[in-house]
Coordinates of C-alpha atoms in Angstrom, one line a residue:
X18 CA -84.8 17.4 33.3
X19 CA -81.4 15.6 32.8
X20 CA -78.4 17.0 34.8
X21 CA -75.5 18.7 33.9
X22 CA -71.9 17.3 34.0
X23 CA -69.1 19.2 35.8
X24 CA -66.6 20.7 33.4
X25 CA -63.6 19.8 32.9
X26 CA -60.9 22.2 32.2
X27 CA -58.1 20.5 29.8
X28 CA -54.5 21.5 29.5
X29 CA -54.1 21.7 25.2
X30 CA -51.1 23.3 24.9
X31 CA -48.3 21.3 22.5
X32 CA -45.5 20.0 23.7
X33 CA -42.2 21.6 22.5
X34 CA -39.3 20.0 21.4
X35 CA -35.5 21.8 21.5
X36 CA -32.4 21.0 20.6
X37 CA -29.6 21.4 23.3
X38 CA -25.7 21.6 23.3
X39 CA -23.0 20.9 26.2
X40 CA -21.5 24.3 27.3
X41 CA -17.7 24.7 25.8
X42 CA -17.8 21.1 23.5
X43 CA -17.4 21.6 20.1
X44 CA -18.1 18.0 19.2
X45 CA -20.8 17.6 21.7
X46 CA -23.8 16.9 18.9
X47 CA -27.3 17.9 19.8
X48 CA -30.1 16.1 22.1
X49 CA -33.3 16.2 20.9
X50 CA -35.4 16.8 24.0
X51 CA -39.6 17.1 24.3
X52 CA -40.9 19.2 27.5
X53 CA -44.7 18.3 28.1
X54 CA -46.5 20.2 30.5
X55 CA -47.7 17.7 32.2
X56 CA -44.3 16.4 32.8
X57 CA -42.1 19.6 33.0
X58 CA -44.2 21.8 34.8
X59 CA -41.4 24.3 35.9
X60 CA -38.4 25.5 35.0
X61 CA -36.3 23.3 37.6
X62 CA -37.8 20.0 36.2
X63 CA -36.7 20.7 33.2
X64 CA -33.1 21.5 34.3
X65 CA -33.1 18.1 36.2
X66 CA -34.7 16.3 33.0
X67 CA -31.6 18.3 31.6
X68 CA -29.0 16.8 33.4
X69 CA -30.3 13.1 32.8
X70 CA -30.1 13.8 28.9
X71 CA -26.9 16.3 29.2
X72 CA -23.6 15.2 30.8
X73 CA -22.5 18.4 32.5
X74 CA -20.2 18.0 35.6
X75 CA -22.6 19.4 39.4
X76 CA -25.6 18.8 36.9
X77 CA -27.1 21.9 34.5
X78 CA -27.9 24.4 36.6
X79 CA -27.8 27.0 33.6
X80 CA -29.4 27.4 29.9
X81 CA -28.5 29.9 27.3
X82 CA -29.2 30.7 24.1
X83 CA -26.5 29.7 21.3
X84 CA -25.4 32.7 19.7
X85 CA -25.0 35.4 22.2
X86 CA -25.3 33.5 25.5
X87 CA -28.6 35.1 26.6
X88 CA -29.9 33.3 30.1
X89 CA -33.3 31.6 29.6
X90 CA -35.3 31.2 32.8
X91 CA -38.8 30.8 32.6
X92 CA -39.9 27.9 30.4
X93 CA -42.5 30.6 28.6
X94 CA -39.1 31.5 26.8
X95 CA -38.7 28.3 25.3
X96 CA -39.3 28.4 21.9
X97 CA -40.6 25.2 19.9
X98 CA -37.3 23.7 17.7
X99 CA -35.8 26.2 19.4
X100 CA -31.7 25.4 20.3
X101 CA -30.4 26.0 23.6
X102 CA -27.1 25.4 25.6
X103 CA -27.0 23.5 28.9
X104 CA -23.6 24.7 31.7
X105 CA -22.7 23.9 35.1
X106 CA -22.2 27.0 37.1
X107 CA -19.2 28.0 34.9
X108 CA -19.4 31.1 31.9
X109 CA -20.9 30.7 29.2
X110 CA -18.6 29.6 26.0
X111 CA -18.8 31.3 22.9
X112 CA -18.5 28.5 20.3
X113 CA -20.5 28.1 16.7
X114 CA -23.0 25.8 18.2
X115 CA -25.1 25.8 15.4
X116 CA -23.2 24.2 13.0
X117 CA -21.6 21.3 15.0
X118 CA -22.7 18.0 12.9
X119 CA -22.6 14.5 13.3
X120 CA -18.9 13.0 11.9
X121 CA -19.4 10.3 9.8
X122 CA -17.4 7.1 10.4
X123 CA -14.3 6.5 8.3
X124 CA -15.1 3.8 5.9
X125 CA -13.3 0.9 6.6
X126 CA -10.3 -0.2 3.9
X127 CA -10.8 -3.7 3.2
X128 CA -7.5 -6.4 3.7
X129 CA -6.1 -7.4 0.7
X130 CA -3.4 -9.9 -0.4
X131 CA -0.3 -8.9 -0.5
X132 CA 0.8 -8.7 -4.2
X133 CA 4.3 -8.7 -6.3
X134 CA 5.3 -5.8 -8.3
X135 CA 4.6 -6.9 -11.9
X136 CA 7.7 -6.0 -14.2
X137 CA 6.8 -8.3 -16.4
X138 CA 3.8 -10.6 -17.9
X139 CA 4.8 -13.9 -15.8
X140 CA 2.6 -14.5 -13.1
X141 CA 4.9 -15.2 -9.9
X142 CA 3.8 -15.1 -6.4
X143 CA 5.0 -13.0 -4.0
X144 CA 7.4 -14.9 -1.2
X145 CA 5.1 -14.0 1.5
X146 CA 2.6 -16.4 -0.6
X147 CA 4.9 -19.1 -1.0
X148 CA 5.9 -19.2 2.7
X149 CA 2.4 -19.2 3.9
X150 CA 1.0 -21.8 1.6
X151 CA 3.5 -24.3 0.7
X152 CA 5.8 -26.7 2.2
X153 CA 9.3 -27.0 1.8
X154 CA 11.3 -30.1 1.0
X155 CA 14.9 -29.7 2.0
X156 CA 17.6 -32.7 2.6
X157 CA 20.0 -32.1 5.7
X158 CA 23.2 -33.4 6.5
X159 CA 24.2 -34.4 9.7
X160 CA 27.5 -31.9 11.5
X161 CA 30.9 -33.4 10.9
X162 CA 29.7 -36.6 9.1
X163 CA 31.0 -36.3 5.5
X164 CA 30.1 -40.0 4.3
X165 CA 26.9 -39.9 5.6
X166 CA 24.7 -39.1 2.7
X167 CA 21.6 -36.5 3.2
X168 CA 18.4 -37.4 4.5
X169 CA 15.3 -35.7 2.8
X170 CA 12.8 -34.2 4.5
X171 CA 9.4 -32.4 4.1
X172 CA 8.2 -29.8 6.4
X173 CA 4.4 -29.1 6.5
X174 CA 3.4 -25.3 6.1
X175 CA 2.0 -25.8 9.5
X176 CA 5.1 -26.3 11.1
X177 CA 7.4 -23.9 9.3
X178 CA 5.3 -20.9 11.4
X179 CA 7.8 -21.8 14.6
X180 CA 11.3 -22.6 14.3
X181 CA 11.7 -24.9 17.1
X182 CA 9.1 -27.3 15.6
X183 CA 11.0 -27.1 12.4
X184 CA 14.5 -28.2 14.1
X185 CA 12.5 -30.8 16.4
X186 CA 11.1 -32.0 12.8
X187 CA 14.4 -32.2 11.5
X188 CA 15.6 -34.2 14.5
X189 CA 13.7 -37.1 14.0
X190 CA 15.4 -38.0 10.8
X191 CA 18.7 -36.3 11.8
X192 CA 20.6 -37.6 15.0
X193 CA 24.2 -35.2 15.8
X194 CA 24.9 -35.8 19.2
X195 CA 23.0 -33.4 21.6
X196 CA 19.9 -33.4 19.3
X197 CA 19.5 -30.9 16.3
X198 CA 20.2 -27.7 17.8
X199 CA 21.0 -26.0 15.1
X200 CA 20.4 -25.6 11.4
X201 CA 23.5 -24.2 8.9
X202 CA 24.1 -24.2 5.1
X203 CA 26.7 -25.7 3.6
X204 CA 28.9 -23.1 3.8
X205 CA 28.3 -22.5 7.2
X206 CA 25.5 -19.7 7.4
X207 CA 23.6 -19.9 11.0
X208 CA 19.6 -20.1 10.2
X209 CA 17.6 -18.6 12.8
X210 CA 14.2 -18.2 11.1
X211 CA 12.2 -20.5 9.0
X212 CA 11.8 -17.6 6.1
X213 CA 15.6 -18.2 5.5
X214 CA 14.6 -21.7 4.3
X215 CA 14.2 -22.5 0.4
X216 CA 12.8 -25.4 -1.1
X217 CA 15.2 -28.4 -2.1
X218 CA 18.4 -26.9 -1.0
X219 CA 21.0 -28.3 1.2
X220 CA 21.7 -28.0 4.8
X221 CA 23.6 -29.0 8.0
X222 CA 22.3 -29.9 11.3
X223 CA 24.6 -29.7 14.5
X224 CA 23.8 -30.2 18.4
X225 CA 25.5 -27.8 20.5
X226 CA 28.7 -28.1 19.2
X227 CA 29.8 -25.9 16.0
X228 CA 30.1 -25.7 12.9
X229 CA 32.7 -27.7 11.5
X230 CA 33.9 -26.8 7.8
X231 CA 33.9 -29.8 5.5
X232 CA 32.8 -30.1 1.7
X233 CA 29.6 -31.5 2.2
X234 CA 29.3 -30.5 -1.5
X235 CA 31.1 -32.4 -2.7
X236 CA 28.7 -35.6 -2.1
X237 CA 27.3 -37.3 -4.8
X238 CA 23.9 -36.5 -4.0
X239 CA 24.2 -32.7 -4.3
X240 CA 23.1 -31.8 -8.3
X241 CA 25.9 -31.0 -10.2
X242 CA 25.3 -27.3 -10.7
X243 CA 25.5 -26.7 -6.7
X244 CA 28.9 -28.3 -7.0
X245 CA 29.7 -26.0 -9.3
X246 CA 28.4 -23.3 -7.5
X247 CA 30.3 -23.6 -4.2
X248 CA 33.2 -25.0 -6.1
X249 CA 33.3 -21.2 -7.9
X250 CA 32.7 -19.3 -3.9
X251 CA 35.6 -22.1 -2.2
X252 CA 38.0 -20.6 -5.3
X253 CA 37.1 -17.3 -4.7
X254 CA 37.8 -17.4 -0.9
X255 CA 41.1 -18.6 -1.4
X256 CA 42.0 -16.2 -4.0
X257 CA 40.4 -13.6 -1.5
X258 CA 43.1 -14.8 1.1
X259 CA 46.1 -14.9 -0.6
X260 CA 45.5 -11.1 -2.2
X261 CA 44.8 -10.6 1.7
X262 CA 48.3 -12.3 2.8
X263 CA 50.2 -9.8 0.4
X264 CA 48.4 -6.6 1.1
X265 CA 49.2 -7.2 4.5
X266 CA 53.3 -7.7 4.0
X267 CA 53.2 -4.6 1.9
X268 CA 51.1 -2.3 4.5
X269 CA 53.2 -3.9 7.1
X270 CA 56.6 -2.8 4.9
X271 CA 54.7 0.8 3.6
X272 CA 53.9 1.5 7.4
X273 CA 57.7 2.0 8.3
X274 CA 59.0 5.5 7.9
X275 CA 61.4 5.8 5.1
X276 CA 64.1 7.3 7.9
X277 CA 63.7 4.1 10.1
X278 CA 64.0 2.0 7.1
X279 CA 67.7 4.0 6.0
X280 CA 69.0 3.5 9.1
X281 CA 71.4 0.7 9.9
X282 CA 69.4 -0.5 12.9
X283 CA 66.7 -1.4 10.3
X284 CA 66.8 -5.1 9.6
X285 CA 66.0 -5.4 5.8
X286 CA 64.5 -9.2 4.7
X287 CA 67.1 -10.8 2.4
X288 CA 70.3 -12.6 2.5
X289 CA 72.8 -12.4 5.4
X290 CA 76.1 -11.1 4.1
X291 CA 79.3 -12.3 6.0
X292 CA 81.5 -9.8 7.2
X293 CA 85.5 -11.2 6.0
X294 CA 87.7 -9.8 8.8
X295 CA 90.7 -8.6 7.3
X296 CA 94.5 -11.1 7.3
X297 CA 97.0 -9.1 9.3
X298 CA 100.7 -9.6 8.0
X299 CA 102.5 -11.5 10.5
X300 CA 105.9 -10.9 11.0
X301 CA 109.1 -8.9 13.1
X302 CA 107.6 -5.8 11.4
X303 CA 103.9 -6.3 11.4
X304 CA 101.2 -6.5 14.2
X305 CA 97.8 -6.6 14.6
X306 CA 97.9 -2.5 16.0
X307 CA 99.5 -1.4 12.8
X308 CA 97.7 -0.9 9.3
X309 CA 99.0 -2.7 6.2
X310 CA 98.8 0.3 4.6
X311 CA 99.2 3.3 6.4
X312 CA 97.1 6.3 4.9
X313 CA 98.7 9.4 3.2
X314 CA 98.5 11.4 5.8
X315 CA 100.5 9.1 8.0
X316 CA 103.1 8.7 5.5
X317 CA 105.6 10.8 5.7
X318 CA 105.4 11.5 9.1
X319 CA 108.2 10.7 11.3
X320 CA 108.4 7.6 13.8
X321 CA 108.6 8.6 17.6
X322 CA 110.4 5.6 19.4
X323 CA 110.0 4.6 22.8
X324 CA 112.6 5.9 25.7
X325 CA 113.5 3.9 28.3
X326 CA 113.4 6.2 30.9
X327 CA 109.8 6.3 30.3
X328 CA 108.1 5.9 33.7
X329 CA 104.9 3.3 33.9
X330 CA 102.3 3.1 36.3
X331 CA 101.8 -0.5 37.1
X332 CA 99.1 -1.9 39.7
X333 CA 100.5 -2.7 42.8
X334 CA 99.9 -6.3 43.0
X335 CA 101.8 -6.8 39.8
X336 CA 104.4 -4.5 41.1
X337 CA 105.0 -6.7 43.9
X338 CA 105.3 -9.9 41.1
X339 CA 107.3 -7.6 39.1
X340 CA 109.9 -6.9 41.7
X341 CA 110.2 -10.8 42.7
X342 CA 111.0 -11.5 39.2
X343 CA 114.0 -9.1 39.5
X344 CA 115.2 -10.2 42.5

């Protein structure tokens, strides 16, 4: 007789998988989590295999059911693709669970090129282009040195990205005293940025010192049209100073009140008139206290003459004199 083997009871219940939220996180998206039985046998390992898969602050110590918060306590109440929200020891937060969804990443815009606006059907590139891919060929003359003629030189697109290897590039063809400091155009504009730069035009170089005005266009190197060109801005300028000169003697003369300007303490610009004193008759019966001719009034009015007994007060140290010369 063969014998029997012992029998061996077999757990065969499935495993069930649930979907679990984060109390209170409205873009908190689901974990997928699978409880075995042979793993999860109670309802406490499956709140610590909770808290590995759920980020909840003092662990989860708590699980609800989505819509109206209903406690879950015994794992017999779990429900296969059932969805479930893990808390803390805080409330539970009413929030549409259900329909939180993965966001989907912004799609990326891609970098393009920097392009002109197009008025028109000539293709031109944009200065931006220019400055980044060419060189620049410009011819500098040196600060204060009008016979010197210009020196030509060609900065590499590498270079023209800082400015103080574009001056020290410039200073090994150009030599003002103190080293090429600074960069001007011919009309004496300060550059302070390589961008400023344009391709064959005409510049100064000066050390330290600044910017002294001479016409550096006027060199027989420069093309005839720039000639022309500051020629037209230098007779401009001046015609800019002289309006300037006479709309500042009118303001000056406009600014005066017309009372101030009546009055005889005003001095009004012009010729100096010379007062004639008047000739005084001399003579027995003229003097320089009585008027050639007497007014109308004075006329027929009758001459008082002096009395002798007329008493005058004289100071006493002439009195003394006057009473010596008596004696």
């Amino acid at each position: 007789m063969g014998t029997r083997r012992p029998h061996v009871l077999v757990d065969t219940t499935p495993a069930k998988t649930i979907l679990v939220y984060r109390n209170g996180d409205a873009f908190f998206v689901a974990r997928r989590l699978v409880v075995p039985r042979r793993r999860v046998p109670t309802f406490e390992a499956l709140l610590e295999q909770l808290t590995e898969q759920v980020d909840v602050p003092f662990g989860v110590r708590r699980l609800f059911t989505p819509t109206r918060g209903h406690p879950v306590r015994e794992l017999q109440a779990l429900q296969a693709g059932g969805k479930y929200v893990a808390a803390g020891r805080e409330p539970f937060k009413k929030l549409d669970y259900i329909h939180i969804v993965p966001r989907k990443p912004g799609k990326m815009s891609k970098l393009k090129e920097i392009k002109p606006v197009v008025h028109c059907d000539l293709n031109v590139p944009s200065r931006w282009q220019t400055f980044q891919r060419t060189s620049r060929l410009v011819n500098v003359f040196t600060n204060g040195r009008l016979f010197i003629p210009p020196v030509k030189i060609i900065i590499p697109k590498f270079s023209l990205t800082e400015w103080n290897s574009v001056l020290a590039m410039i200073g090994e063809k150009v030599f003002p005293l103190g080293g090429v400091q600074k960069l001007f155009t011919m009309n004496g504009h300060l550059l302070d940025n390589s961008k400023d730069l344009q391709d064959n035009h005409f510049y100064v170089a000066a050390g330290p010192e600044t910017f002294k005005d001479f016409p550096y266009w006027k060199s027989s190197k420069v093309p005839s049209e720039v000639q022309r060109k500051y020629a037209d801005i230098e007779k401009y300028s001046r015609e800019k100073k002289k309006e300037g000169s006479k709309g500042k003697e009118t303001h000056k003369h406009d600014s005066i009140p017309r009372k101030e300007r009546d009055s005889v303490f005003y001095a009004r610009a012009g010729k100096k008139t010379t007062l004639v004193a008047p000739s005084f008759q001399s003579g027995s019966e003229g003097d320089v206290f009585r008027a050639q001719t007497p007014s109308a009034d004075t006329q027929e009015a009758p001459e008082v003459k002096e009395d002798s007994s007329v008493q005058v007060e004289v100071p006493v140290d002439q009195s003394v004199s006057l009473l010596w010369f008596c004696t």
